[in-house]
Coordinates of C-alpha atoms in Angstrom, one line a residue:
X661 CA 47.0 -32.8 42.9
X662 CA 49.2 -34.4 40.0
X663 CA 48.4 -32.3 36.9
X664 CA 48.5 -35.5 35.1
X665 CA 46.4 -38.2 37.4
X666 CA 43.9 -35.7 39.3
X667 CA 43.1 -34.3 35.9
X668 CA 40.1 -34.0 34.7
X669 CA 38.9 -34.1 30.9
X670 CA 36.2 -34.5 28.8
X671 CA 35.6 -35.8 25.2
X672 CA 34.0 -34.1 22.7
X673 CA 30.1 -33.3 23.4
X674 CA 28.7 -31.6 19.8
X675 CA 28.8 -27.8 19.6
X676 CA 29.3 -27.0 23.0
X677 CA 33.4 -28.0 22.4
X678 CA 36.0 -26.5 20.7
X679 CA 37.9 -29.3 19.2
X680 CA 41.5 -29.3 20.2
X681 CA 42.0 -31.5 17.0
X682 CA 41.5 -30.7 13.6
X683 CA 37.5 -30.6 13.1
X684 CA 35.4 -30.5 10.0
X685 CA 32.7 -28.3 9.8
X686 CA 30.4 -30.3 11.1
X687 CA 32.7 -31.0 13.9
X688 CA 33.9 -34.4 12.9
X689 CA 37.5 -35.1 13.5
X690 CA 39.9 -35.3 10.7
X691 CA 40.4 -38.9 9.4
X692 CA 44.2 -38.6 10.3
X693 CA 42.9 -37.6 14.4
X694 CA 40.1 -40.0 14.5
X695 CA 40.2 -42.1 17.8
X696 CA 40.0 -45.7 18.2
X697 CA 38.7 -46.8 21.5
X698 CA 38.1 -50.6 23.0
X699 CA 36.0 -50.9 26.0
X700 CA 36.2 -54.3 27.9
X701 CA 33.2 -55.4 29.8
X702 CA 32.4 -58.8 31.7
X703 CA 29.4 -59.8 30.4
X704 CA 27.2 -58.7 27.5
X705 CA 25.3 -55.1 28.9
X706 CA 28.7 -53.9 31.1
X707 CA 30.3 -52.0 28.6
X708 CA 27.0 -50.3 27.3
X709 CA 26.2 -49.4 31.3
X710 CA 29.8 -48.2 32.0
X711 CA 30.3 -46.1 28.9
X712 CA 27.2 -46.2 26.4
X713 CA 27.5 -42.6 26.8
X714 CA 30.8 -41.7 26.2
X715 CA 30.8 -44.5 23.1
X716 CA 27.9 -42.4 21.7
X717 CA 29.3 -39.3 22.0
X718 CA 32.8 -40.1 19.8
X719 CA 31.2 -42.3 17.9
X720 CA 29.0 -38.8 16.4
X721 CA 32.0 -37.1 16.2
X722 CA 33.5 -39.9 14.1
X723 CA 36.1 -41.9 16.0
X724 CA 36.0 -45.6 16.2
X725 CA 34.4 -47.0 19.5
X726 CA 34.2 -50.7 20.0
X727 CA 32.5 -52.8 22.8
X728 CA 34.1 -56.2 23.7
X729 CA 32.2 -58.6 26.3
X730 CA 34.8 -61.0 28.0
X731 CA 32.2 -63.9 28.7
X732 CA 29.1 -64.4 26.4
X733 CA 26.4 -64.1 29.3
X734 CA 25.3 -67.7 29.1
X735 CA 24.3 -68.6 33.2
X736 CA 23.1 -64.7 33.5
X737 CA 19.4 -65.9 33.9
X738 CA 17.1 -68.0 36.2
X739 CA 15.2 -69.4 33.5
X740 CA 17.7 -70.1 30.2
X741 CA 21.4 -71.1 29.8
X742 CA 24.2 -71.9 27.5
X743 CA 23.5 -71.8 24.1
X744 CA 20.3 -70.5 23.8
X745 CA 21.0 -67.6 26.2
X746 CA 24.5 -67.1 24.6
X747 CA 22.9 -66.5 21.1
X748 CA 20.2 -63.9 23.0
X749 CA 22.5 -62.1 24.5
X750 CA 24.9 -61.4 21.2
X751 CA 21.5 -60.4 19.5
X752 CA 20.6 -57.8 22.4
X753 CA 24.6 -56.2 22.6
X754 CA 24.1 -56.0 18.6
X755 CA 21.1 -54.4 18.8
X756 CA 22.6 -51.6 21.7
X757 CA 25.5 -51.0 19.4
X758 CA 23.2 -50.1 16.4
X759 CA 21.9 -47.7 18.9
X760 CA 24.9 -46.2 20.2
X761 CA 26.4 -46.3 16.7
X762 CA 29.5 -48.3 17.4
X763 CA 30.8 -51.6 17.3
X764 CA 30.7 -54.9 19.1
X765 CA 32.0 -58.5 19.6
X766 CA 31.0 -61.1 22.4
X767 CA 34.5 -63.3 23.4
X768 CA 33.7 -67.2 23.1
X769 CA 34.1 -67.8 26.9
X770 CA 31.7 -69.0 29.3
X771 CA 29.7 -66.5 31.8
X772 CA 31.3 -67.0 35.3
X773 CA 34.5 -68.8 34.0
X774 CA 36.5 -66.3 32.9
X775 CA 40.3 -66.9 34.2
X776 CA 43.4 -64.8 33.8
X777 CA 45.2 -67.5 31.8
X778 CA 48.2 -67.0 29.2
X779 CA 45.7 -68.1 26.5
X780 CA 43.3 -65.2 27.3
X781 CA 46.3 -62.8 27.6
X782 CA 46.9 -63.3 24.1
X783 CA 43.1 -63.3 23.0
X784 CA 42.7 -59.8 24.5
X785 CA 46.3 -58.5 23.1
X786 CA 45.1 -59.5 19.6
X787 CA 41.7 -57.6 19.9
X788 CA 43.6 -54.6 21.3
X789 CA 46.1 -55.1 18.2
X790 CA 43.5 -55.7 16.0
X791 CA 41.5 -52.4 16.8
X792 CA 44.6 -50.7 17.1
X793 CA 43.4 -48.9 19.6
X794 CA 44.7 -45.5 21.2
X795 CA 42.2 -46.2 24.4
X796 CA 41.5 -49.0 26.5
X797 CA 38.6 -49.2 29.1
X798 CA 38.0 -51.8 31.6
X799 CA 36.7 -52.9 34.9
X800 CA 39.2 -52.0 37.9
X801 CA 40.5 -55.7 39.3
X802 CA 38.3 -54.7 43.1
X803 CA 34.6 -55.8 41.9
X804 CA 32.0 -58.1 43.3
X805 CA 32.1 -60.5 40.2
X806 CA 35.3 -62.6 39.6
X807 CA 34.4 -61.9 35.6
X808 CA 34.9 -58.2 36.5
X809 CA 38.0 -59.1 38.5
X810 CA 39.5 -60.8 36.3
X811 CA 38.6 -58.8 33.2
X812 CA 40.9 -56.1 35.1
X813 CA 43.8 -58.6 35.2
X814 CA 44.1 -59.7 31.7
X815 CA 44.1 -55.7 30.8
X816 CA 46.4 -54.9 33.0
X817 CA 48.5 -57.6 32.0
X818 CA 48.3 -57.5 28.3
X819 CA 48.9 -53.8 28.4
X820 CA 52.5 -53.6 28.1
X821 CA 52.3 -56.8 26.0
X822 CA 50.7 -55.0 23.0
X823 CA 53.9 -53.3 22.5
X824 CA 56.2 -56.7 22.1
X825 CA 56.9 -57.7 18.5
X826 CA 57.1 -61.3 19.1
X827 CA 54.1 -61.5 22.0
X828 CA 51.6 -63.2 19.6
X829 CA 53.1 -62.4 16.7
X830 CA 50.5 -63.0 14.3
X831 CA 49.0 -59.8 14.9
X832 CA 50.9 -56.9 14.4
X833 CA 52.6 -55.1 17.8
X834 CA 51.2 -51.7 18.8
X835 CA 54.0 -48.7 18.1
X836 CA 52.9 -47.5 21.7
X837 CA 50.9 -48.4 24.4
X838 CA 47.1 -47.4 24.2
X839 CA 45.3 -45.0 27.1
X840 CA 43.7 -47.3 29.6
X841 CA 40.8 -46.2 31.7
X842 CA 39.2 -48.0 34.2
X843 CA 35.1 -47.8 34.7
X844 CA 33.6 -46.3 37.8
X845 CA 32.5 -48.4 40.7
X846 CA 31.9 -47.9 44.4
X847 CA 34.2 -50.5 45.8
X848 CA 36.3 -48.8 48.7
X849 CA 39.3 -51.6 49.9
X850 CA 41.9 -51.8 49.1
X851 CA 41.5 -48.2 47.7
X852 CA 38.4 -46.5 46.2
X853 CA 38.1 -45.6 43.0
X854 CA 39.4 -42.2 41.9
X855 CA 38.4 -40.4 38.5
X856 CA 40.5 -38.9 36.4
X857 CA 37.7 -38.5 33.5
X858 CA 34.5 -37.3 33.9
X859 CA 32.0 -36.6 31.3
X860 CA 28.7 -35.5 30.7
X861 CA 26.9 -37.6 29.2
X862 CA 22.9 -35.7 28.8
X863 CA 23.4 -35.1 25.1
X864 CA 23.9 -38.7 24.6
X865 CA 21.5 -40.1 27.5
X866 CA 18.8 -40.9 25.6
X867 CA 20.9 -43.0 23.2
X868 CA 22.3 -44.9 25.9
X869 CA 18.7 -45.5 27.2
X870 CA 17.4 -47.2 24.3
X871 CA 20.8 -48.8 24.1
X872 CA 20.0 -51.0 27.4
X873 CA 16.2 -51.4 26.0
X874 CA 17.6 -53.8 23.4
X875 CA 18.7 -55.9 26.1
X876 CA 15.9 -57.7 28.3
X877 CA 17.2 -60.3 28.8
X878 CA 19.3 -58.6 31.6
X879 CA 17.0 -56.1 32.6
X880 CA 13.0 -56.5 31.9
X881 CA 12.7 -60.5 31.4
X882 CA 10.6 -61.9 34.6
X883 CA 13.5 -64.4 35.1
X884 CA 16.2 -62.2 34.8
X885 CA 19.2 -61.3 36.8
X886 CA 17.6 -58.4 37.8
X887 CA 14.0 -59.5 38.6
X888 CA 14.7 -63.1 39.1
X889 CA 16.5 -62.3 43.1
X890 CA 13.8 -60.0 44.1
X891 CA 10.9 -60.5 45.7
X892 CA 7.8 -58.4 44.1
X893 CA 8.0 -58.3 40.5
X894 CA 5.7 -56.5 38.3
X895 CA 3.9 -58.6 35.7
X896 CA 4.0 -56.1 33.2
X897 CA 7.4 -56.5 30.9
X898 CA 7.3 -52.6 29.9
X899 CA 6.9 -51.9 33.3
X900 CA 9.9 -53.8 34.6
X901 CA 11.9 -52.5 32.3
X902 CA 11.1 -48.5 33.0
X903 CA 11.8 -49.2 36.5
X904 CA 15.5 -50.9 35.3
X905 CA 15.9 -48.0 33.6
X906 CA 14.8 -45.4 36.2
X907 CA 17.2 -47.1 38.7
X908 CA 20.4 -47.1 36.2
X909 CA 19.7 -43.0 35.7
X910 CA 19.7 -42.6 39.4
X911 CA 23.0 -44.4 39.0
X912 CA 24.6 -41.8 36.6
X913 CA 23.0 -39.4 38.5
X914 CA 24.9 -40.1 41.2
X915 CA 28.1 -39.9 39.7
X916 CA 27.2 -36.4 38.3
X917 CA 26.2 -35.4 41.9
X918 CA 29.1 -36.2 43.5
X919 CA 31.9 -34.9 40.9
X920 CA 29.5 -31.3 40.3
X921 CA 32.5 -29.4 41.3
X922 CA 34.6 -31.0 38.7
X923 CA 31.8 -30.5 36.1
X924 CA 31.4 -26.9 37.2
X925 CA 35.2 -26.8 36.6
X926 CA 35.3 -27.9 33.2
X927 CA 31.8 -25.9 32.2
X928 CA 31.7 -23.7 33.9
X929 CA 29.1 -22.7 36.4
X930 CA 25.7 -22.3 35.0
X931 CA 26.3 -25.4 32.3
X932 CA 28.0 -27.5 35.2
X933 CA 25.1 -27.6 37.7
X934 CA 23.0 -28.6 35.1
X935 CA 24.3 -31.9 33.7
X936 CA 21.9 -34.0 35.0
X937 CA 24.3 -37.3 34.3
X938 CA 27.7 -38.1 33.9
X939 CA 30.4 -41.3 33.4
X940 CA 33.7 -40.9 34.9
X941 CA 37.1 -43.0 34.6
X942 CA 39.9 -43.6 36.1
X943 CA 43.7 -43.5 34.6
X944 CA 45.2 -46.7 34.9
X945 CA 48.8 -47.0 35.8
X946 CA 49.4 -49.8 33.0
X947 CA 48.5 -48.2 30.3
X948 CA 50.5 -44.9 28.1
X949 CA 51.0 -42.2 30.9
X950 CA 49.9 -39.3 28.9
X951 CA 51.0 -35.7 29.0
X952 CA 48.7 -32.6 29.6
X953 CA 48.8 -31.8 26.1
X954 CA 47.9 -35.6 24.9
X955 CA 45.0 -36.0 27.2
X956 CA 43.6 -32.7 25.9
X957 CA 43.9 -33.4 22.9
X958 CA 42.3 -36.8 23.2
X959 CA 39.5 -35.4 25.5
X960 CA 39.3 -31.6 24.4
X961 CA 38.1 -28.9 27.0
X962 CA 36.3 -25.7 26.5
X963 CA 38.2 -22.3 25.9

């Protein structure tokens, strides 16, 4: 196992870490150490699924979080589009990030038509630029959607590209390449994904619950993505959206289920089997590849 890719971290979760950076005494980092972290997502609710937790929990210990959705969500629905849906769907990701505490935007390209074009190279190099950001996170390129897909290509290939004086040059270059982690998925060909990050998330759960409550029209509206393909559909709105929400814990579950030894690892054995949910990552090969003593310092671990 590679000390560097098989390696598993976590950021900082409250009292229960001891900061590897300089901390306050309330445990916020030093304004020198603070973290600035841009997470990617497709559509307008993939960021907040993939890493609501994680956002939440350096965004209470002071570092700089910011969601960025790649499309603005506009066909997402069986019963409103374009505009109207567009402005709904900025509304609902600004509501989450009040939630979560962090930051958002919503890209001014059209759901489903996201492309890996030279223009949208650039777009996403500024934002990185512009955020100056020391991590990156993202969908892996192997997805179901071709939003996802592609969302994973235009990181990938802006990645280096941050660095280049005269790449876009009306944003200043990064001095170094950011961190960039991809969001789990369950996509096996052509190779499954493989975490290198896994956090538990329970102290920030909540949060990240009545982050994706702000958003219904994804996940409670009758017409939704979510309840427009199925075939029984409660009437009640409240309803729908406990059961959305049930079904994405069973998700985060999951991934705290199947990397428990890790957990156990990193908190020990009686805190470990505990955490009742997690988000993991993996290290992309793009991005800044980070020595032990970087990665625990941007992640810190227990004594």
């Amino acid at each position: 196992m590679s000390s560097i890719n098989r390696l598993f971290l976590l950021p900082v979760i409250g009292a229960l870490l001891v900061c590897a950076m300089p901390c306050d005494s309330q445990g916020q980092a030093a304004d020198e150490e603070k973290l600035r972290i841009i997470a990617f997502g497709a559509h307008p609710d993939d960021c907040e699924l993939n890493s609501g937790g994680v956002a939440a929990l350096w965004a209470e210990e002071g570092h700089a979080f910011k969601c960025v959705s790649m499309t603005n969500g506009d066909i997402g629905h069986f019963g409103m589009s374009g505009g109207e849906l567009a402005l709904r769907r900025m509304e609902e990701v600004e509501e989450a990030a009040e939630v979560l505490g962090i930051s958002t935007e919503v890209m001014d390209i059209h759901d489903g038509e996201l492309m890996p074009t030279l223009e949208n190279r650039k777009k996403v190099a500024r934002l990185i630029r512009d955020w100056q950001a020391d991590i990156v996170m993202v969908h892996r390129r192997y997805d179901y959607h071709p939003d996802h897909r592609y969302g994973g290509v235009l990181i990938d290939d802006a990645t280096v590209l941050v660095m280049a004086k005269y790449f876009t040059p009306d944003t200043p270059h990064l001095a170094r390449n950011p961190v960039v982690l991809y969001y789990h998925d369950g996509f096996e060909k052509p190779y499954p994904f493989q975490p290198d990050v896994v956090v538990g998330i329970d102290d920030a759960a909540e949060k990240k619950w009545r982050a994706i409550e702000q958003m219904p029209s994804q996940f409670s509206d009758e017409q939704s993505w979510t309840w427009g393909t199925r075939e029984e559909v409660p009437d009640d709105e409240e309803r729908r959206m406990e059961m959305r929400i049930d079904e994405i814990k069973v998700r985060f579950e999951n991934q705290a289920d199947t990397y428990r030894d890790r957990l156990i690892e990193l908190y020990g054995s009686e805190t470990g089997q505990d955490i009742r949910y997690a988000e993991s990552f993996e290290l992309s090969q793009y991005g800044r590849q980070v020595s032990v003593d970087e990665l625990q310092q941007l992640f810190p671990t227990f004594d």
